[in-house]
CSV table of C-alpha atoms in Angstrom, one decimal:
chain,number,residue,atom,x,y,z
A,1,MET,CA,84.9,158.9,200.9
A,2,PRO,CA,85.2,160.6,197.4
A,3,ASP,CA,82.5,160.1,194.8
A,4,ILE,CA,82.9,157.1,192.5
A,5,ASP,CA,83.0,158.0,188.8
A,6,LEU,CA,80.8,155.4,187.1
A,7,VAL,CA,80.9,157.1,183.7
A,8,THR,CA,84.5,157.8,182.8
A,9,PRO,CA,86.2,154.6,181.6
A,10,ILE,CA,89.5,153.6,183.3
A,11,HIS,CA,92.2,153.2,180.7
A,12,PRO,CA,94.8,150.5,181.4
A,13,ALA,CA,98.4,151.6,181.9
A,14,PRO,CA,100.5,151.7,178.7
A,15,ALA,CA,102.4,148.5,178.0
A,16,LEU,CA,106.2,148.6,178.5
A,17,PRO,CA,108.4,148.3,175.5
A,18,LEU,CA,109.7,144.9,174.6
A,19,ARG,CA,113.3,145.8,175.5
A,20,ALA,CA,112.2,147.0,179.0
A,21,ARG,CA,110.3,143.8,179.6
A,22,LEU,CA,113.3,141.6,178.5
A,23,THR,CA,115.9,143.5,180.5
A,24,PRO,CA,115.2,141.7,183.9
A,25,LEU,CA,115.5,138.4,182.1
A,26,LEU,CA,118.9,139.2,180.7
A,27,MET,CA,120.6,139.8,184.1
A,28,PRO,CA,123.8,137.8,184.6
A,29,HIS,CA,122.6,135.6,187.5
A,30,ARG,CA,119.5,134.7,185.6
A,31,LEU,CA,121.4,133.8,182.5
A,32,VAL,CA,123.7,131.6,184.6
A,33,MET,CA,120.7,129.9,186.2
A,34,ALA,CA,119.1,129.4,182.7
A,35,GLY,CA,122.4,127.9,181.4
A,36,LEU,CA,122.6,125.5,184.3
A,37,ALA,CA,119.0,124.4,183.9
A,38,LEU,CA,119.6,123.8,180.2
A,39,ALA,CA,122.8,121.8,180.9
A,40,ALA,CA,120.9,119.7,183.4
A,41,LEU,CA,118.0,119.1,180.9
A,42,LEU,CA,120.4,118.0,178.2
A,43,ALA,CA,122.1,115.6,180.7
A,44,ILE,CA,118.8,114.1,181.7
A,45,ILE,CA,117.8,113.6,178.1
A,46,THR,CA,121.1,112.2,176.8
A,47,GLN,CA,122.4,110.2,179.8
A,48,MET,CA,119.2,108.5,181.1
A,49,GLU,CA,117.1,105.7,179.7
A,50,TRP,CA,114.0,106.8,177.9
A,51,SER,CA,113.3,103.8,175.6
A,52,TRP,CA,110.2,103.0,177.7
A,53,LEU,CA,108.5,106.3,177.0
A,54,PRO,CA,107.0,105.5,173.6
A,55,VAL,CA,105.4,102.4,175.0
A,56,TYR,CA,103.7,104.1,177.9
A,57,LEU,CA,103.0,107.4,176.1
A,58,PRO,CA,99.3,106.6,175.4
A,59,LYS,CA,98.7,105.7,179.0
A,60,ILE,CA,100.5,108.8,180.2
A,61,GLY,CA,98.3,110.9,177.9
A,62,ASN,CA,95.1,109.3,179.3
A,63,GLY,CA,96.4,109.9,182.8
A,64,LEU,CA,97.1,113.5,182.1
A,65,LEU,CA,93.6,113.9,180.7
A,66,VAL,CA,92.1,112.5,183.9
A,67,THR,CA,94.2,114.9,185.9
A,68,LEU,CA,93.1,117.9,183.9
A,69,LEU,CA,89.4,116.9,184.0
A,70,LEU,CA,89.5,116.5,187.7
A,71,LEU,CA,91.3,119.8,188.1
A,72,ALA,CA,88.9,121.7,185.8
A,73,SER,CA,85.7,120.2,187.1
A,74,SER,CA,86.6,120.5,190.8
A,75,VAL,CA,87.8,124.1,190.4
A,76,ILE,CA,84.6,125.1,188.6
A,77,ALA,CA,82.2,123.3,190.9
A,78,GLY,CA,84.2,124.4,194.0
A,79,PHE,CA,84.2,128.0,193.0
A,80,ALA,CA,80.5,127.9,192.4
A,81,LEU,CA,80.0,126.5,195.9
A,82,ALA,CA,82.6,129.0,197.4
A,83,LEU,CA,80.6,132.1,196.3
A,84,PRO,CA,77.5,131.4,198.5
A,85,LEU,CA,79.8,130.1,201.3
A,86,GLY,CA,81.7,133.5,201.3
A,87,ALA,CA,78.6,135.7,200.8
A,88,VAL,CA,76.5,134.0,203.5
A,89,GLN,CA,79.3,134.5,206.1
A,90,VAL,CA,79.2,138.2,205.5
A,91,THR,CA,75.5,139.0,205.0
A,92,GLY,CA,73.6,135.7,205.8
A,93,PRO,CA,71.5,134.9,208.8
A,94,ALA,CA,73.3,133.6,211.9
A,95,PRO,CA,72.4,129.9,211.4
A,96,LEU,CA,73.7,129.9,207.8
A,97,ARG,CA,76.8,131.8,208.9
A,98,TRP,CA,77.6,129.2,211.5
A,99,LEU,CA,77.1,126.3,209.1
A,100,ALA,CA,79.3,127.9,206.4
A,101,ASN,CA,81.9,128.8,209.0
A,102,GLY,CA,81.8,125.3,210.5
A,103,PHE,CA,82.1,123.7,207.1
A,104,CYS,CA,85.2,125.8,206.1
A,105,THR,CA,86.8,125.2,209.5
A,106,VAL,CA,86.4,121.4,209.4
A,107,ILE,CA,87.5,121.0,205.8
A,108,ARG,CA,90.5,123.4,206.2
A,109,GLY,CA,91.5,121.9,209.5
A,110,THR,CA,91.7,118.2,208.4
A,111,PRO,CA,94.1,116.5,206.0
A,112,LEU,CA,92.8,116.2,202.4
A,113,LEU,CA,93.9,112.5,202.3
A,114,LEU,CA,91.8,111.7,205.3
A,115,GLN,CA,88.8,113.4,203.8
A,116,LEU,CA,89.4,111.4,200.6
A,117,TRP,CA,89.5,108.1,202.4
A,118,LEU,CA,86.5,108.9,204.6
A,119,ILE,CA,84.3,109.9,201.6
A,120,TYR,CA,85.5,107.0,199.4
A,121,TYR,CA,85.4,104.2,202.0
A,122,GLY,CA,82.5,105.7,204.0
A,123,LEU,CA,80.1,106.8,201.3
A,124,GLY,CA,81.1,104.0,198.9
A,125,ALA,CA,80.4,101.3,201.6
A,126,LEU,CA,77.2,103.1,202.6
A,127,PHE,CA,75.7,103.3,199.1
A,128,ALA,CA,76.4,99.6,198.5
A,129,GLN,CA,74.1,98.7,201.4
A,130,PHE,CA,71.0,100.1,199.7
A,131,PRO,CA,69.5,97.9,197.0
A,132,GLU,CA,67.6,100.9,195.7
A,133,ILE,CA,70.9,102.6,194.9
A,134,ARG,CA,72.5,99.5,193.5
A,135,GLY,CA,69.6,99.0,191.2
A,136,SER,CA,69.5,102.6,190.0
A,137,TRP,CA,71.1,104.3,187.0
A,138,LEU,CA,73.6,106.0,189.4
A,139,TRP,CA,75.2,102.8,190.6
A,140,PRO,CA,77.5,102.3,187.5
A,141,TYR,CA,79.0,105.7,188.4
A,142,LEU,CA,78.9,105.3,192.2
A,143,ARG,CA,80.8,102.0,192.1
A,144,GLN,CA,83.7,103.8,190.5
A,145,ALA,CA,86.3,105.8,192.4
A,146,TRP,CA,86.4,109.1,190.4
A,147,PRO,CA,83.1,110.6,191.7
A,148,TYR,CA,84.4,110.4,195.3
A,149,GLY,CA,87.7,112.0,194.2
A,150,PHE,CA,85.9,114.7,192.4
A,151,LEU,CA,83.6,115.3,195.4
A,152,THR,CA,86.5,115.5,197.8
A,153,LEU,CA,88.6,117.9,195.7
A,154,THR,CA,85.5,120.1,195.1
A,155,LEU,CA,84.7,120.4,198.8
A,156,SER,CA,88.3,121.1,199.7
A,157,PHE,CA,88.6,123.8,197.0
A,158,ALA,CA,85.2,125.3,198.1
A,159,ALA,CA,86.2,125.5,201.7
A,160,TYR,CA,89.5,127.3,201.0
A,161,GLN,CA,88.1,129.5,198.3
A,162,GLY,CA,85.0,130.2,200.4
A,163,GLU,CA,87.2,131.7,203.1
A,164,ILE,CA,89.0,133.8,200.5
A,165,MET,CA,85.7,135.1,199.1
A,166,ARG,CA,84.5,135.9,202.6
A,167,GLY,CA,87.5,138.2,203.0
A,168,ALA,CA,86.9,139.6,199.5
A,169,PHE,CA,83.2,140.3,200.2
A,170,ALA,CA,83.9,141.8,203.6
A,171,GLY,CA,86.8,143.9,202.5
A,172,LEU,CA,84.9,145.8,199.9
A,173,PRO,CA,84.5,149.5,201.1
A,174,ARG,CA,81.0,150.1,202.3
A,175,GLY,CA,80.9,153.4,200.6
A,176,GLU,CA,81.0,151.8,197.1
A,177,LEU,CA,77.9,149.8,198.0
A,178,GLU,CA,76.2,152.9,199.4
A,179,ALA,CA,77.0,154.9,196.3
A,180,ALA,CA,75.5,152.1,194.1
A,181,ARG,CA,72.3,152.2,196.1
A,182,ALA,CA,72.3,156.0,195.9
A,183,PHE,CA,72.0,155.6,192.1
A,184,GLY,CA,68.8,153.7,192.6
A,185,MET,CA,70.2,150.2,192.0
A,186,PRO,CA,68.2,147.3,193.6
A,187,ARG,CA,70.0,144.9,195.9
A,188,LEU,CA,70.4,142.2,193.2
A,189,MET,CA,71.9,144.7,190.8
A,190,VAL,CA,74.3,146.0,193.4
A,191,PHE,CA,75.5,142.5,194.0
A,192,ARG,CA,75.7,141.7,190.3
A,193,ARG,CA,77.3,144.9,189.0
A,194,VAL,CA,79.4,146.1,192.0
A,195,TRP,CA,79.8,143.8,194.9
A,196,PHE,CA,80.4,140.5,193.0
A,197,PRO,CA,82.9,141.7,190.3
A,198,ARG,CA,84.8,143.8,192.8
A,199,ALA,CA,85.1,140.8,195.2
A,200,VAL,CA,86.2,138.4,192.4
A,201,HIS,CA,88.8,140.9,191.2
A,202,ARG,CA,90.2,141.2,194.7
A,203,ALA,CA,90.3,137.4,195.1
A,204,LEU,CA,91.8,136.6,191.7
A,205,PRO,CA,95.5,136.7,192.8
A,206,THR,CA,94.8,134.3,195.6
A,207,LEU,CA,92.6,132.2,193.4
A,208,ALA,CA,95.5,131.6,191.0
A,209,GLY,CA,97.5,130.2,193.9
A,210,GLU,CA,94.7,128.0,195.0
A,211,ILE,CA,94.3,126.5,191.6
A,212,ILE,CA,98.0,125.6,191.5
A,213,LEU,CA,97.6,124.0,195.0
A,214,GLN,CA,94.6,122.1,193.6
A,215,LEU,CA,96.7,120.8,190.8
A,216,LYS,CA,99.3,119.5,193.2
A,217,ALA,CA,96.5,117.8,195.3
A,218,THR,CA,95.1,115.7,192.4
A,219,PRO,CA,97.8,112.9,192.8
A,220,LEU,CA,96.0,111.9,196.0
A,221,VAL,CA,93.2,110.4,194.0
A,222,ALA,CA,95.6,107.6,193.0
A,223,THR,CA,95.2,106.2,196.5
A,224,ILE,CA,91.6,105.3,195.8
A,225,THR,CA,92.5,103.7,192.4
A,226,VAL,CA,91.7,106.6,190.1
A,227,THR,CA,94.1,106.3,187.2
A,228,ASP,CA,95.4,109.8,186.9
A,229,LEU,CA,98.9,110.9,185.8
A,230,TYR,CA,100.6,110.0,189.1
A,231,ALA,CA,99.0,106.5,189.1
A,232,VAL,CA,100.3,105.9,185.5
A,233,ILE,CA,103.8,107.0,186.5
A,234,THR,CA,103.6,104.7,189.5
A,235,ARG,CA,102.7,101.8,187.2
A,236,VAL,CA,105.6,102.7,185.0
A,237,ARG,CA,108.0,102.5,187.9
A,238,GLN,CA,106.6,99.1,188.9
A,239,ASP,CA,106.9,97.7,185.4
A,240,THR,CA,110.3,99.0,184.4
A,241,TYR,CA,112.0,99.0,187.9
A,242,MET,CA,113.1,102.6,187.2
A,243,THR,CA,112.9,105.3,189.8
A,244,TYR,CA,114.4,108.6,188.5
A,245,GLU,CA,113.2,108.8,184.9
A,246,PRO,CA,109.5,108.4,185.5
A,247,LEU,CA,109.6,110.8,188.4
A,248,LEU,CA,111.6,113.4,186.5
A,249,LEU,CA,109.0,113.2,183.7
A,250,LEU,CA,106.2,113.7,186.3
A,251,ILE,CA,108.0,116.7,187.7
A,252,ALA,CA,108.4,118.2,184.2
A,253,VAL,CA,104.8,117.7,183.4
A,254,TYR,CA,103.6,119.3,186.6
A,255,LEU,CA,106.0,122.2,186.1
A,256,CYS,CA,104.7,122.8,182.6
A,257,LEU,CA,101.1,122.7,183.8
A,258,SER,CA,101.8,125.1,186.7
A,259,GLY,CA,103.6,127.5,184.5
A,260,THR,CA,100.8,127.5,181.9
A,261,LEU,CA,98.2,128.0,184.5
A,262,THR,CA,100.1,130.9,186.1
A,263,ILE,CA,100.4,132.6,182.7
A,264,VAL,CA,96.8,132.1,181.8
A,265,LEU,CA,95.5,133.3,185.2
A,266,ARG,CA,97.7,136.4,185.2
A,267,TRP,CA,96.4,137.2,181.8
A,268,LEU,CA,92.8,136.7,183.0
A,269,GLU,CA,93.5,138.8,186.1
A,270,GLY,CA,94.2,141.8,184.0
A,271,ARG,CA,91.1,141.4,181.9
A,272,VAL,CA,88.4,140.7,184.5
A,273,PRO,CA,86.4,143.8,185.1
A,274,SER,CA,86.8,145.2,188.6
A,275,GLY,CA,83.4,146.7,188.9
A,276,HIS,CA,84.6,150.3,188.8
């Protein structure tokens, strides 16, 4: 394997001119699709009933905030758990490898809705049987539904991302690690400066897709009475007897969130150091 240059900085490729970046967007079929989408949007705005929207807008905002908090907290906590899950499957002792592999297999092999109900109705009923827990400072939180939704989403994200990180850690060329050790780096420094950043950089494109999937999984918490965005829209449908308008608004919000996340994660992907 050729030597790795750890001194010479790697300069990013020059950015394309603005005209070159806009040319693919101005192709005829894309202009036609954009025109059709704009016409459909105008028809939805002008031809449908939206008088209910100002009344429910505060509740929709609160539901959106709950959705974003669940998404952000479960992704951060799940990724923190996924790192040791991925690393231990590559370099850990056999018992820890088996436990990590078994956890990822069970979580990835069962429906998320089933996991949510088992944790909510199982742990919730179990905690209520202990007077010590009911009398502790934790009970005002444990009697609510959101901690169980957060725990379920975190474990699910950790299992999927842990398997991705396992592949990222295992796929790093061994020569790069050996070259770092040849420079006299201790094992912890090799992990911190070479192995970890290189693995994260390799996993970032897949991580972006997992975050989008996590966003689309958050409506399941409405089944355990967490008042997220989907639960608010369901309440709007029940109160107004409307079907299409609330659902179209829900689709629009999720599309905006997914598009924003995609742009932010692609921007982040180009700025995270690769460990070279």
